[in-house]
PDB file of C-alpha atoms in Angstrom:
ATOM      1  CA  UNK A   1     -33.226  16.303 -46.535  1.00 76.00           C
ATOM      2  CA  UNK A   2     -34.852  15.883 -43.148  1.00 88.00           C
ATOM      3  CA  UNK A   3     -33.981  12.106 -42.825  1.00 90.00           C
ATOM      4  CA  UNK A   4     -30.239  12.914 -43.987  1.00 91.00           C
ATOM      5  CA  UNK A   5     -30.222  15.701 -40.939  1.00 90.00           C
ATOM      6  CA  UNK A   6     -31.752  12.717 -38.628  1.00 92.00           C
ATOM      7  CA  UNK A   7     -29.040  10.249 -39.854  1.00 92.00           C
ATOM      8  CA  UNK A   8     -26.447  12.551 -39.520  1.00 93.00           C
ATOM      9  CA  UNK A   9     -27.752  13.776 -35.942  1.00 93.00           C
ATOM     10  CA  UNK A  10     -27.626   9.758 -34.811  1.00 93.00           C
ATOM     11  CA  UNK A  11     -24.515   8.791 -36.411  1.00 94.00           C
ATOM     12  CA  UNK A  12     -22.714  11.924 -34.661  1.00 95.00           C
ATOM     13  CA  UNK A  13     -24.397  10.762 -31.045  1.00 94.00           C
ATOM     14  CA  UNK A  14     -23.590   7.121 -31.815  1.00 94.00           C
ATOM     15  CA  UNK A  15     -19.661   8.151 -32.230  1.00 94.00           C
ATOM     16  CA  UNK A  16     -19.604  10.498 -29.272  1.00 94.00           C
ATOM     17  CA  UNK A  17     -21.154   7.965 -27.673  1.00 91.00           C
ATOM     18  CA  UNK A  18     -18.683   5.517 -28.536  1.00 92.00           C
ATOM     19  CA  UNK A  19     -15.937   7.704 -27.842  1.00 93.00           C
ATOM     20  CA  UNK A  20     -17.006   8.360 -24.258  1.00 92.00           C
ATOM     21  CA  UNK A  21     -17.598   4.891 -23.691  1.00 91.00           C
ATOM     22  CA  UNK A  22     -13.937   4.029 -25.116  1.00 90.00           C
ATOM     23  CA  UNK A  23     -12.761   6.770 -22.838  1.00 91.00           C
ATOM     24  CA  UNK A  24     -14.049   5.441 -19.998  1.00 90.00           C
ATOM     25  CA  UNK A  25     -12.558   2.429 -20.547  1.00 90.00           C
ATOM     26  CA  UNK A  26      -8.976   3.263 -21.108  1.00 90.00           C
ATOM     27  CA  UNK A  27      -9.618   5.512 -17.648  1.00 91.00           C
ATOM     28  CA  UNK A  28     -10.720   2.241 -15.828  1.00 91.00           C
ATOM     29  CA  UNK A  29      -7.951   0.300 -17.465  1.00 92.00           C
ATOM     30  CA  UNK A  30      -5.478   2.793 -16.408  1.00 94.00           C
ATOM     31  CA  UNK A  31      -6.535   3.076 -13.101  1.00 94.00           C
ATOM     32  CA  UNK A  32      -6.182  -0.400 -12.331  1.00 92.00           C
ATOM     33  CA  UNK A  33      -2.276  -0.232 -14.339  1.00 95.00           C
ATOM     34  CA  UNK A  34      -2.018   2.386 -11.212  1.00 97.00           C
ATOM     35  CA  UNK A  35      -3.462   0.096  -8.798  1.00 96.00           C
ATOM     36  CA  UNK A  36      -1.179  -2.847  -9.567  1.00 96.00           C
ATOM     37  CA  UNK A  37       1.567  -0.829  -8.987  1.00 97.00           C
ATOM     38  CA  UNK A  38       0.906   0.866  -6.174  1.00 97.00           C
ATOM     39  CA  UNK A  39      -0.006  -3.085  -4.649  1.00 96.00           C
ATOM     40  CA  UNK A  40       3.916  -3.768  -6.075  1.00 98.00           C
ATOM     41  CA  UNK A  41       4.900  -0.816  -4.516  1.00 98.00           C
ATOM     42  CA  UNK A  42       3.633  -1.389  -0.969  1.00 97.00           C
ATOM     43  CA  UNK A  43       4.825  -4.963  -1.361  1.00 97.00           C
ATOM     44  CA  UNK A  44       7.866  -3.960  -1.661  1.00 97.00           C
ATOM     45  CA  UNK A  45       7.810  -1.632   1.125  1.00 97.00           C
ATOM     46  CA  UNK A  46       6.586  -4.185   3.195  1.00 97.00           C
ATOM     47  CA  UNK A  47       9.300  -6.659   2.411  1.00 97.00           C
ATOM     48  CA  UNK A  48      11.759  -4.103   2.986  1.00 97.00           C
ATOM     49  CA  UNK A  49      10.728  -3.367   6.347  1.00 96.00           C
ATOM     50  CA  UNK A  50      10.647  -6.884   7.136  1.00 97.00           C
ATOM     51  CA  UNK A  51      14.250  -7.421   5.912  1.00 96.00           C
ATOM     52  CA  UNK A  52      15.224  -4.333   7.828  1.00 96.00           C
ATOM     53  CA  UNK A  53      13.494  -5.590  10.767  1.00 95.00           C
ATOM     54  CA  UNK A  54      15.386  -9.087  10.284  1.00 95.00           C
ATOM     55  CA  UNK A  55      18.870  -7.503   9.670  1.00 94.00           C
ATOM     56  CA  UNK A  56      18.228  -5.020  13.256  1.00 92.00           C
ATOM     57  CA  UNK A  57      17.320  -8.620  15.150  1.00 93.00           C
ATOM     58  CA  UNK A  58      20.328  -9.908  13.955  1.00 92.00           C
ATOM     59  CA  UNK A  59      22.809  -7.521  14.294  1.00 89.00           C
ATOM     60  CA  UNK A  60      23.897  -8.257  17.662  1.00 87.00           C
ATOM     61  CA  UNK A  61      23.274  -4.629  18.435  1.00 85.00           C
ATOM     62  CA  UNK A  62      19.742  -5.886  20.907  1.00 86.00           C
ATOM     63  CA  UNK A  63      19.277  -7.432  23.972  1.00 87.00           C
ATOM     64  CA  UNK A  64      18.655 -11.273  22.982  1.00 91.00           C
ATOM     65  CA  UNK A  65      14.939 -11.197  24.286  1.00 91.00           C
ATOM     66  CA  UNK A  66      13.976  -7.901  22.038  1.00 89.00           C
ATOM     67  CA  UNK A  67      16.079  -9.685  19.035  1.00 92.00           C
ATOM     68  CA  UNK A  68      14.445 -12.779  19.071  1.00 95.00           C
ATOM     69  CA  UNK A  69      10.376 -10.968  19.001  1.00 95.00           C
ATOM     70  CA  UNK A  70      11.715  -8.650  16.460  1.00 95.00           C
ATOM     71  CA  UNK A  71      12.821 -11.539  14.362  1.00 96.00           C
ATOM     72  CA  UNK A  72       9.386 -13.748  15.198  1.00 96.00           C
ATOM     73  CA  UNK A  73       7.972 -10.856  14.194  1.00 96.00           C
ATOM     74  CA  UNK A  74       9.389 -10.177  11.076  1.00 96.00           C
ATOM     75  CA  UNK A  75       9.148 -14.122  10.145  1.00 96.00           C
ATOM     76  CA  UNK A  76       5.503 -14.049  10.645  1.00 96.00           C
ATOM     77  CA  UNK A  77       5.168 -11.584   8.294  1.00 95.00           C
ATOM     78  CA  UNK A  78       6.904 -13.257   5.874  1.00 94.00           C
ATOM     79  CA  UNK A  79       5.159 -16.298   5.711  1.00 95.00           C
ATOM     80  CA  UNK A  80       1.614 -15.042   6.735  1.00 94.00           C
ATOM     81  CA  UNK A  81      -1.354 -15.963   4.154  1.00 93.00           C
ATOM     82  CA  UNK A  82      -3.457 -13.705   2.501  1.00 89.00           C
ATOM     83  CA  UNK A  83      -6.203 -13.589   5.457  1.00 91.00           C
ATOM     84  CA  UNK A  84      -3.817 -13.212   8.093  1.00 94.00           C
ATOM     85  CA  UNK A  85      -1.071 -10.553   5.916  1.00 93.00           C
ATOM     86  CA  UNK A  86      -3.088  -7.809   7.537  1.00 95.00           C
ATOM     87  CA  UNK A  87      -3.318  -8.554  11.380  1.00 96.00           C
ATOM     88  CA  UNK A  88       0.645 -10.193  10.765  1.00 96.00           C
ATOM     89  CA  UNK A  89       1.948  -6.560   9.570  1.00 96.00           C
ATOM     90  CA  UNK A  90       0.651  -4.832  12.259  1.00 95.00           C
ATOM     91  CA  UNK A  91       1.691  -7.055  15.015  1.00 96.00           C
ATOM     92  CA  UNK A  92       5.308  -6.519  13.256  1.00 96.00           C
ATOM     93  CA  UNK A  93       4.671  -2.222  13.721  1.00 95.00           C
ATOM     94  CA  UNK A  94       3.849  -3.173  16.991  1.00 95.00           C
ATOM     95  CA  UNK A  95       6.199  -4.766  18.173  1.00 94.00           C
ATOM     96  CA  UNK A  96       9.016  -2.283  16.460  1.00 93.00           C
ATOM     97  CA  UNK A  97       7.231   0.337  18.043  1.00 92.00           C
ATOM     98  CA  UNK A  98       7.259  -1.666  21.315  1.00 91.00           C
ATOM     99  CA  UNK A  99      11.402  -2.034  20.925  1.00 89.00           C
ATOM    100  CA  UNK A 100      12.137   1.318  19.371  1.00 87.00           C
ATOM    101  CA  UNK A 101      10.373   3.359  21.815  1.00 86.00           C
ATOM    102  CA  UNK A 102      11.958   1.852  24.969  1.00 84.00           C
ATOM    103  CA  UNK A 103      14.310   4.397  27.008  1.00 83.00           C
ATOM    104  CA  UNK A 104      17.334   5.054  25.105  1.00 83.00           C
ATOM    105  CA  UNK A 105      16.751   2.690  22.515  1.00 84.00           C
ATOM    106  CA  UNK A 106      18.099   5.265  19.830  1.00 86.00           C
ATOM    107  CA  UNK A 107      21.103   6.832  21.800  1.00 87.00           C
ATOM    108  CA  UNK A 108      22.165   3.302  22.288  1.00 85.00           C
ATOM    109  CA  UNK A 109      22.128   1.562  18.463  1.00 85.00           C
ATOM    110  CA  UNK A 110      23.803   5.433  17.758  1.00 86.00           C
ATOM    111  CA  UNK A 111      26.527   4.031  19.849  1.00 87.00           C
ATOM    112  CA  UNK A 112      27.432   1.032  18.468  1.00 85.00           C
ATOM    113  CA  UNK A 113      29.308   0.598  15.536  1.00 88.00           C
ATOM    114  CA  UNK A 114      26.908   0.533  12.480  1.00 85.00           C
ATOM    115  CA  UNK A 115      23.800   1.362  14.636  1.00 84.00           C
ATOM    116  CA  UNK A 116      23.812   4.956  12.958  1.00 88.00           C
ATOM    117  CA  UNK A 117      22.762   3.375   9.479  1.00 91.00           C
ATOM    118  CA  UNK A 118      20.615   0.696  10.462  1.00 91.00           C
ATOM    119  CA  UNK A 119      18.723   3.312  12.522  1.00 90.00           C
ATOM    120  CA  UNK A 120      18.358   5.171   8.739  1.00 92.00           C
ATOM    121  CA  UNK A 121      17.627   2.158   7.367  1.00 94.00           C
ATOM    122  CA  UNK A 122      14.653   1.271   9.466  1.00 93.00           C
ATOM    123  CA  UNK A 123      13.620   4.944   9.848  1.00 92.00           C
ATOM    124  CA  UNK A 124      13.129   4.999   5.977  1.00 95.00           C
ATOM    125  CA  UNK A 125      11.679   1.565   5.410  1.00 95.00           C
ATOM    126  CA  UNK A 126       9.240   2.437   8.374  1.00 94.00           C
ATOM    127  CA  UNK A 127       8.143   5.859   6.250  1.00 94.00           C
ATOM    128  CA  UNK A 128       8.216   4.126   2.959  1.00 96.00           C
ATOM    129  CA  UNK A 129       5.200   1.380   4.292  1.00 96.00           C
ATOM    130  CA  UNK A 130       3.067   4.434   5.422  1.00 95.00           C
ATOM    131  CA  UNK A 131       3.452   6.117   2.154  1.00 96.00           C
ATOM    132  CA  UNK A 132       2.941   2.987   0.259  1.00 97.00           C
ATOM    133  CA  UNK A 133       0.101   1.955   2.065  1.00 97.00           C
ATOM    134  CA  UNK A 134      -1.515   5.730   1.433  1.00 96.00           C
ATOM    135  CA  UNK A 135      -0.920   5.855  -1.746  1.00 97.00           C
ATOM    136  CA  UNK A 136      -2.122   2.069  -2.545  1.00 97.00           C
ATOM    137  CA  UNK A 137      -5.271   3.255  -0.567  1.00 97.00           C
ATOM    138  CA  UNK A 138      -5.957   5.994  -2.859  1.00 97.00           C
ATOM    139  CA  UNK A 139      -5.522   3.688  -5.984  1.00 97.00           C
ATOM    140  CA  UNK A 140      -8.053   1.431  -4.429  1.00 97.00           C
ATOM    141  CA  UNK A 141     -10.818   3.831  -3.140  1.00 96.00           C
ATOM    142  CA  UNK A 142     -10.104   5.694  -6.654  1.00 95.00           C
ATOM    143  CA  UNK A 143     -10.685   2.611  -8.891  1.00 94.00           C
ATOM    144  CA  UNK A 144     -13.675   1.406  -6.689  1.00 94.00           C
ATOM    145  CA  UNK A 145     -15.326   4.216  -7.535  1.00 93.00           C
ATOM    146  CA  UNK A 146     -14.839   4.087 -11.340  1.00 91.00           C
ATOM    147  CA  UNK A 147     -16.306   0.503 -11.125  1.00 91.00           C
ATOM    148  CA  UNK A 148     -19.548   1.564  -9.563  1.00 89.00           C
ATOM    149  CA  UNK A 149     -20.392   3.973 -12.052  1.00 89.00           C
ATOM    150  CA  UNK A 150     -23.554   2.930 -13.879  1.00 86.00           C
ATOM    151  CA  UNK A 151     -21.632   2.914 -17.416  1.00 84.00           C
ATOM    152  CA  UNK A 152     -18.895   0.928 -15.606  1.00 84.00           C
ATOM    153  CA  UNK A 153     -21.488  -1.361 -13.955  1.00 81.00           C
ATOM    154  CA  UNK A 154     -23.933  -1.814 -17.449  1.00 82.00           C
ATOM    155  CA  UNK A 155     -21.015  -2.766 -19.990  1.00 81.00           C
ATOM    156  CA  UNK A 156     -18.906  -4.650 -17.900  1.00 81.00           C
ATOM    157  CA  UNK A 157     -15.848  -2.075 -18.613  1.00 79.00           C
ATOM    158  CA  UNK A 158     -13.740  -3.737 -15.456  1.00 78.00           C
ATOM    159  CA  UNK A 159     -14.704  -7.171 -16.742  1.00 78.00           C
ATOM    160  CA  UNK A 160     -14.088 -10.169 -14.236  1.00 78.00           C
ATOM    161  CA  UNK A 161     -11.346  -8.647 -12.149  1.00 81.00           C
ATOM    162  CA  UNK A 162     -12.264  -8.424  -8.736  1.00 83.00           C
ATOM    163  CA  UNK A 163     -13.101  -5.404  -6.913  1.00 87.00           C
ATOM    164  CA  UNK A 164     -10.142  -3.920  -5.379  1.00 92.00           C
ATOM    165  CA  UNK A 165      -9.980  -4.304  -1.489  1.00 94.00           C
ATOM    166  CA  UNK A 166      -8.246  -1.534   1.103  1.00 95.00           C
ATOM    167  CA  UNK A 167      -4.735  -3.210   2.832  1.00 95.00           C
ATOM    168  CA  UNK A 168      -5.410  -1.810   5.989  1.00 94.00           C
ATOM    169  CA  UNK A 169      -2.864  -1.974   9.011  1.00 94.00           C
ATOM    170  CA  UNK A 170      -1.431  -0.487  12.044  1.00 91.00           C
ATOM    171  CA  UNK A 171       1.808   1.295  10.223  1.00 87.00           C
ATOM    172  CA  UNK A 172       2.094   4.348  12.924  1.00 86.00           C
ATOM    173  CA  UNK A 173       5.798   4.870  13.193  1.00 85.00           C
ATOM    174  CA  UNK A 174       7.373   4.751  16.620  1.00 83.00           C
ATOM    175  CA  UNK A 175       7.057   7.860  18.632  1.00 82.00           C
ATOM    176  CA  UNK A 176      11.221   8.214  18.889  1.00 76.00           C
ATOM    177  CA  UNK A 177      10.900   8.700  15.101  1.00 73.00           C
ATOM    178  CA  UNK A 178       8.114  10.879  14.908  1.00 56.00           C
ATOM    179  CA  UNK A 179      10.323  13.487  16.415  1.00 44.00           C
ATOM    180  CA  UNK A 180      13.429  13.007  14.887  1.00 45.00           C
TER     181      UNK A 180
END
């Protein structure tokens, strides 16, 4: 009778155990589903803004001079490696900051014919990076923490993928926008 109990007892721990363990699994695996996304996501946001940057250079709508370093800008973006993607995207916010924010940069491209909706355009491909990058963040800091969990850690429940790294850049919209 006693040894049944003690079988019983062990076989119940070994499948709660198993279930937890399976649990945590599909939770890691499901965070990094999230994480994937969100890294689409913000890669799309990024390539938006770089397109919208791209089609504002060459509008005609700029002086030449503020056309032709949006448009560098925007290129070296584009074609920037994985150890320079970083530093590349935030010299690109910089410099749109640097050309939105001069004095009456808005009133003017309101002016001009089509200005109005490029000026939408770029507004919302400016606020889609930030929340893409935010929200890409999260996923990362979220799913680095699963992985450092001692269960995570003993079993090997991320196996081989690599630990997810923070995309971190200078996406502060321009002031003029800020207050719109």
């Amino acid at each position: 009778m006693t040894s049944t109990v003690i079988v019983l007892i062990v076989g119940i721990v070994v499948v709660l155990t198993a279930v937890y363990v399976s649990w945590r699994a599909g939770r890691l695996d499901r965070l990094h589903i999230r994480l994937e996304l969100a890294g689409e996501a913000l890669e799309a946001a990024l390539m938006r803004r770089r397109s919208v940057v791209l089609l504002l250079a060459g509008s005609r709508l700029l002086d030449p001079a503020s056309s032709l370093v949006l448009a560098a800008a925007a290129h070296e973006a584009r074609i920037a490696g994985p150890d320079e993607r970083e530093h590349a995207e935030s010299d690109l916010s910089r410099t749109l900051r640097a050309a939105i924010d001069q004095e009456r940069f808005r009133e003017k491209l309101r002016e001009a014919p089509g200005g109005e909706d490029l000026l939408e355009e770029l507004d919302a491909a400016v606020a889609k990076v930030v929340y893409s990058r935010r929200f890409y963040n999260n996923a990362v800091g979220v799913t680095r923490t699963a992985q450092r969990r001692w269960l995570a850690r003993t079993l090997r429940l991320a196996g081989h993928t690599d630990f997810p790294q923070f995309f971190e850049i200078d996406d502060d919209p321009p002031k003029s926008m800020a207050t719109e």
